[in-house]
PDB file of C-alpha atoms in Angstrom:
ATOM      1  CA  MET A  14      -8.985 -26.149  35.084  1.00 64.00           C
ATOM      2  CA  ARG A  15     -10.468 -23.664  37.510  1.00 76.00           C
ATOM      3  CA  VAL A  16     -14.234 -23.547  37.988  1.00 74.00           C
ATOM      4  CA  ASP A  17     -15.586 -20.141  38.953  1.00 86.00           C
ATOM      5  CA  ASP A  18     -18.883 -19.498  40.775  1.00 87.00           C
ATOM      6  CA  GLU A  19     -20.785 -18.717  37.573  1.00 88.00           C
ATOM      7  CA  MET A  20     -19.601 -21.908  35.919  1.00 86.00           C
ATOM      8  CA  LEU A  21     -20.452 -23.921  39.026  1.00 87.00           C
ATOM      9  CA  ALA A  22     -23.947 -22.413  39.154  1.00 90.00           C
ATOM     10  CA  ALA A  23     -24.480 -23.265  35.479  1.00 90.00           C
ATOM     11  CA  MET A  24     -23.299 -26.837  36.060  1.00 89.00           C
ATOM     12  CA  ARG A  25     -25.643 -27.214  39.041  1.00 92.00           C
ATOM     13  CA  ALA A  26     -28.556 -25.828  37.025  1.00 92.00           C
ATOM     14  CA  ARG A  27     -27.780 -28.257  34.211  1.00 92.00           C
ATOM     15  CA  ALA A  28     -27.594 -31.131  36.709  1.00 93.00           C
ATOM     16  CA  ARG A  29     -31.019 -30.139  38.097  1.00 93.00           C
ATOM     17  CA  ASP A  30     -32.431 -29.996  34.562  1.00 91.00           C
ATOM     18  CA  LEU A  31     -31.010 -33.412  33.731  1.00 90.00           C
ATOM     19  CA  THR A  32     -32.317 -34.871  36.985  1.00 91.00           C
ATOM     20  CA  GLY A  33     -35.770 -33.497  36.199  1.00 88.00           C
ATOM     21  CA  GLN A  34     -35.651 -34.867  32.661  1.00 85.00           C
ATOM     22  CA  LEU A  35     -34.584 -38.265  33.923  1.00 84.00           C
ATOM     23  CA  GLN A  36     -37.419 -38.307  36.456  1.00 84.00           C
ATOM     24  CA  ARG A  37     -39.990 -37.338  33.795  1.00 79.00           C
ATOM     25  CA  ILE A  38     -38.696 -40.036  31.461  1.00 75.00           C
ATOM     26  CA  THR A  39     -38.708 -42.635  34.221  1.00 78.00           C
ATOM     27  CA  ASP A  40     -42.264 -41.701  35.208  1.00 76.00           C
ATOM     28  CA  SER A  41     -43.529 -41.803  31.627  1.00 74.00           C
ATOM     29  CA  MET A  42     -41.910 -45.134  30.815  1.00 73.00           C
ATOM     30  CA  ASP A  43     -44.432 -47.029  32.920  1.00 72.00           C
ATOM     31  CA  GLY A  44     -45.948 -49.586  30.627  1.00 79.00           C
ATOM     32  CA  LEU A  45     -43.524 -48.912  27.777  1.00 83.00           C
ATOM     33  CA  GLN A  46     -42.294 -52.498  27.650  1.00 82.00           C
ATOM     34  CA  GLU A  47     -45.875 -53.747  27.715  1.00 85.00           C
ATOM     35  CA  ARG A  48     -46.880 -51.427  24.857  1.00 89.00           C
ATOM     36  CA  ILE A  49     -43.898 -52.565  22.810  1.00 89.00           C
ATOM     37  CA  GLY A  50     -44.678 -56.208  23.556  1.00 90.00           C
ATOM     38  CA  GLN A  51     -48.221 -55.771  22.268  1.00 94.00           C
ATOM     39  CA  VAL A  52     -47.044 -54.744  18.812  1.00 95.00           C
ATOM     40  CA  SER A  53     -48.155 -57.304  16.269  1.00 98.00           C
ATOM     41  CA  VAL A  54     -48.299 -56.693  12.530  1.00 98.00           C
ATOM     42  CA  THR A  55     -49.791 -58.861   9.801  1.00 99.00           C
ATOM     43  CA  ALA A  56     -48.876 -58.410   6.146  1.00 99.00           C
ATOM     44  CA  VAL A  57     -50.437 -60.093   3.146  1.00 99.00           C
ATOM     45  CA  SER A  58     -48.527 -60.854  -0.047  1.00 98.00           C
ATOM     46  CA  ARG A  59     -49.479 -59.075  -3.270  1.00 96.00           C
ATOM     47  CA  ASP A  60     -51.174 -62.196  -4.571  1.00 95.00           C
ATOM     48  CA  GLY A  61     -53.027 -62.674  -1.278  1.00 97.00           C
ATOM     49  CA  LEU A  62     -51.730 -66.214  -0.819  1.00 97.00           C
ATOM     50  CA  VAL A  63     -49.300 -65.581   2.035  1.00 98.00           C
ATOM     51  CA  ARG A  64     -50.135 -63.931   5.355  1.00 99.00           C
ATOM     52  CA  ALA A  65     -47.356 -63.357   7.893  1.00 99.00           C
ATOM     53  CA  THR A  66     -47.644 -61.961  11.410  1.00 99.00           C
ATOM     54  CA  VAL A  67     -44.617 -60.671  13.309  1.00 98.00           C
ATOM     55  CA  GLY A  68     -44.105 -59.373  16.837  1.00 96.00           C
ATOM     56  CA  SER A  69     -42.423 -56.196  18.000  1.00 92.00           C
ATOM     57  CA  ASP A  70     -39.020 -57.787  17.402  1.00 92.00           C
ATOM     58  CA  GLY A  71     -39.875 -58.468  13.750  1.00 94.00           C
ATOM     59  CA  LYS A  72     -39.763 -62.226  14.249  1.00 96.00           C
ATOM     60  CA  PRO A  73     -42.543 -64.300  12.680  1.00 98.00           C
ATOM     61  CA  ARG A  74     -45.313 -65.318  15.072  1.00 98.00           C
ATOM     62  CA  ASP A  75     -47.701 -66.819  12.537  1.00 98.00           C
ATOM     63  CA  LEU A  76     -47.621 -67.795   8.891  1.00 98.00           C
ATOM     64  CA  HIS A  77     -50.649 -68.719   6.824  1.00 98.00           C
ATOM     65  CA  LEU A  78     -50.316 -70.171   3.341  1.00 97.00           C
ATOM     66  CA  ASP A  79     -53.427 -70.284   1.194  1.00 97.00           C
ATOM     67  CA  PRO A  80     -53.894 -73.767  -0.334  1.00 96.00           C
ATOM     68  CA  ARG A  81     -53.860 -72.161  -3.788  1.00 95.00           C
ATOM     69  CA  ILE A  82     -50.071 -71.761  -3.481  1.00 92.00           C
ATOM     70  CA  TYR A  83     -49.779 -75.382  -4.582  1.00 88.00           C
ATOM     71  CA  HIS A  84     -51.176 -74.562  -8.033  1.00 90.00           C
ATOM     72  CA  ASP A  85     -47.773 -73.146  -8.962  1.00 85.00           C
ATOM     73  CA  ALA A  86     -44.840 -75.455  -8.234  1.00 86.00           C
ATOM     74  CA  ASP A  87     -42.227 -72.675  -8.113  1.00 92.00           C
ATOM     75  CA  ALA A  88     -40.700 -73.192  -4.663  1.00 93.00           C
ATOM     76  CA  ALA A  89     -38.174 -70.374  -5.121  1.00 96.00           C
ATOM     77  CA  ALA A  90     -40.926 -67.879  -5.934  1.00 95.00           C
ATOM     78  CA  LEU A  91     -42.927 -69.039  -2.920  1.00 95.00           C
ATOM     79  CA  ALA A  92     -39.891 -68.653  -0.662  1.00 96.00           C
ATOM     80  CA  ARG A  93     -39.302 -65.102  -1.978  1.00 97.00           C
ATOM     81  CA  THR A  94     -42.968 -64.249  -1.442  1.00 97.00           C
ATOM     82  CA  ILE A  95     -42.876 -65.552   2.133  1.00 98.00           C
ATOM     83  CA  LEU A  96     -39.672 -63.653   2.947  1.00 98.00           C
ATOM     84  CA  ASP A  97     -40.921 -60.460   1.293  1.00 98.00           C
ATOM     85  CA  THR A  98     -44.202 -60.646   3.216  1.00 98.00           C
ATOM     86  CA  ILE A  99     -42.393 -61.185   6.513  1.00 98.00           C
ATOM     87  CA  GLU A 100     -40.090 -58.244   5.720  1.00 98.00           C
ATOM     88  CA  VAL A 101     -43.056 -55.943   5.043  1.00 98.00           C
ATOM     89  CA  ALA A 102     -44.615 -56.914   8.378  1.00 98.00           C
ATOM     90  CA  ALA A 103     -41.280 -56.563  10.202  1.00 97.00           C
ATOM     91  CA  ALA A 104     -40.675 -53.094   8.748  1.00 96.00           C
ATOM     92  CA  GLU A 105     -44.123 -51.962   9.882  1.00 97.00           C
ATOM     93  CA  ALA A 106     -43.567 -53.462  13.351  1.00 96.00           C
ATOM     94  CA  ARG A 107     -40.279 -51.603  13.605  1.00 93.00           C
ATOM     95  CA  GLU A 108     -41.996 -48.326  12.685  1.00 93.00           C
ATOM     96  CA  ARG A 109     -44.673 -48.898  15.333  1.00 94.00           C
ATOM     97  CA  VAL A 110     -42.059 -49.610  17.997  1.00 91.00           C
ATOM     98  CA  LYS A 111     -40.157 -46.523  16.839  1.00 89.00           C
ATOM     99  CA  GLU A 112     -43.321 -44.426  17.303  1.00 89.00           C
ATOM    100  CA  ILE A 113     -43.805 -45.827  20.815  1.00 87.00           C
ATOM    101  CA  CYS A 114     -40.159 -45.085  21.699  1.00 84.00           C
ATOM    102  CA  GLN A 115     -40.055 -41.665  20.015  1.00 83.00           C
ATOM    103  CA  PRO A 116     -40.511 -39.688  23.260  1.00 78.00           C
ATOM    104  CA  TYR A 117     -37.439 -41.423  24.703  1.00 75.00           C
ATOM    105  CA  VAL A 118     -35.080 -42.036  21.784  1.00 77.00           C
ATOM    106  CA  ASP A 119     -34.581 -39.960  18.640  1.00 75.00           C
ATOM    107  CA  GLY A 120     -35.171 -41.721  15.337  1.00 74.00           C
ATOM    108  CA  ASP A 121     -31.513 -41.920  14.330  1.00 75.00           C
ATOM    109  CA  SER A 122     -30.504 -43.451  17.651  1.00 74.00           C
ATOM    110  CA  PHE A 123     -33.372 -45.915  17.425  1.00 78.00           C
ATOM    111  CA  ASP A 124     -32.285 -46.955  13.935  1.00 76.00           C
ATOM    112  CA  SER A 125     -28.699 -47.376  15.136  1.00 72.00           C
ATOM    113  CA  TYR A 126     -29.784 -49.525  18.090  1.00 72.00           C
ATOM    114  CA  ALA A 127     -32.101 -51.585  15.901  1.00 73.00           C
ATOM    115  CA  SER A 128     -29.401 -52.186  13.298  1.00 68.00           C
ATOM    116  CA  GLY A 129     -26.841 -53.050  15.960  1.00 66.00           C
ATOM    117  CA  ASP A 130     -24.623 -50.095  15.005  1.00 68.00           C
ATOM    118  CA  LEU A 131     -23.477 -49.185  18.500  1.00 66.00           C
ATOM    119  CA  THR A 132     -20.591 -47.120  17.097  1.00 75.00           C
ATOM    120  CA  GLN A 133     -23.107 -44.514  15.926  1.00 70.00           C
ATOM    121  CA  VAL A 134     -24.904 -44.653  19.281  1.00 65.00           C
ATOM    122  CA  MET A 135     -21.672 -44.037  21.181  1.00 72.00           C
ATOM    123  CA  GLU A 136     -20.707 -41.184  18.850  1.00 75.00           C
ATOM    124  CA  ARG A 137     -24.040 -39.453  19.487  1.00 69.00           C
ATOM    125  CA  MET A 138     -23.519 -39.854  23.234  1.00 68.00           C
ATOM    126  CA  ARG A 139     -20.065 -38.305  22.956  1.00 72.00           C
ATOM    127  CA  GLN A 140     -21.483 -35.362  21.015  1.00 73.00           C
ATOM    128  CA  ARG A 141     -24.231 -34.744  23.569  1.00 70.00           C
ATOM    129  CA  LEU A 142     -22.247 -35.360  26.736  1.00 68.00           C
ATOM    130  CA  PRO A 143     -18.654 -34.260  26.269  1.00 59.00           C
ATOM    131  CA  LEU A 144     -17.236 -35.930  29.361  1.00 57.00           C
ATOM    132  CA  THR A 145     -13.570 -35.605  28.553  1.00 53.00           C
ATOM    133  CA  GLU A 146     -11.391 -33.000  26.976  1.00 51.00           C
ATOM    134  CA  GLU A 147      -9.533 -34.110  23.904  1.00 48.00           C
TER     135      GLU A 147
END
């Protein structure tokens, strides 16, 4: 493949643009990890008897059970309520982290990273940066 002067100039311009973008992203990421780490979300169950707090990773940090939960001896229902409440808090925490990361990662990529679907992440990279000819 022969690269002519026009093509070379375009590639250099693109490299300058990418370098500038990378520098802007690097500069603006100061404190990003701290902001993400400060995310904390509390959800309350529909009946108000369960309160769960999760961190930015969606993992429970605190769980409060109102003493009135013992009036109903349905352990399975209580377990479902606890899990549902944690899931509501975790979903909100994920949305907050997504908002914080939005300037750096598009929503679809964020969702792929968060779900562990790295195949989708790699496919997006291939689409954006065609590094090899097929």
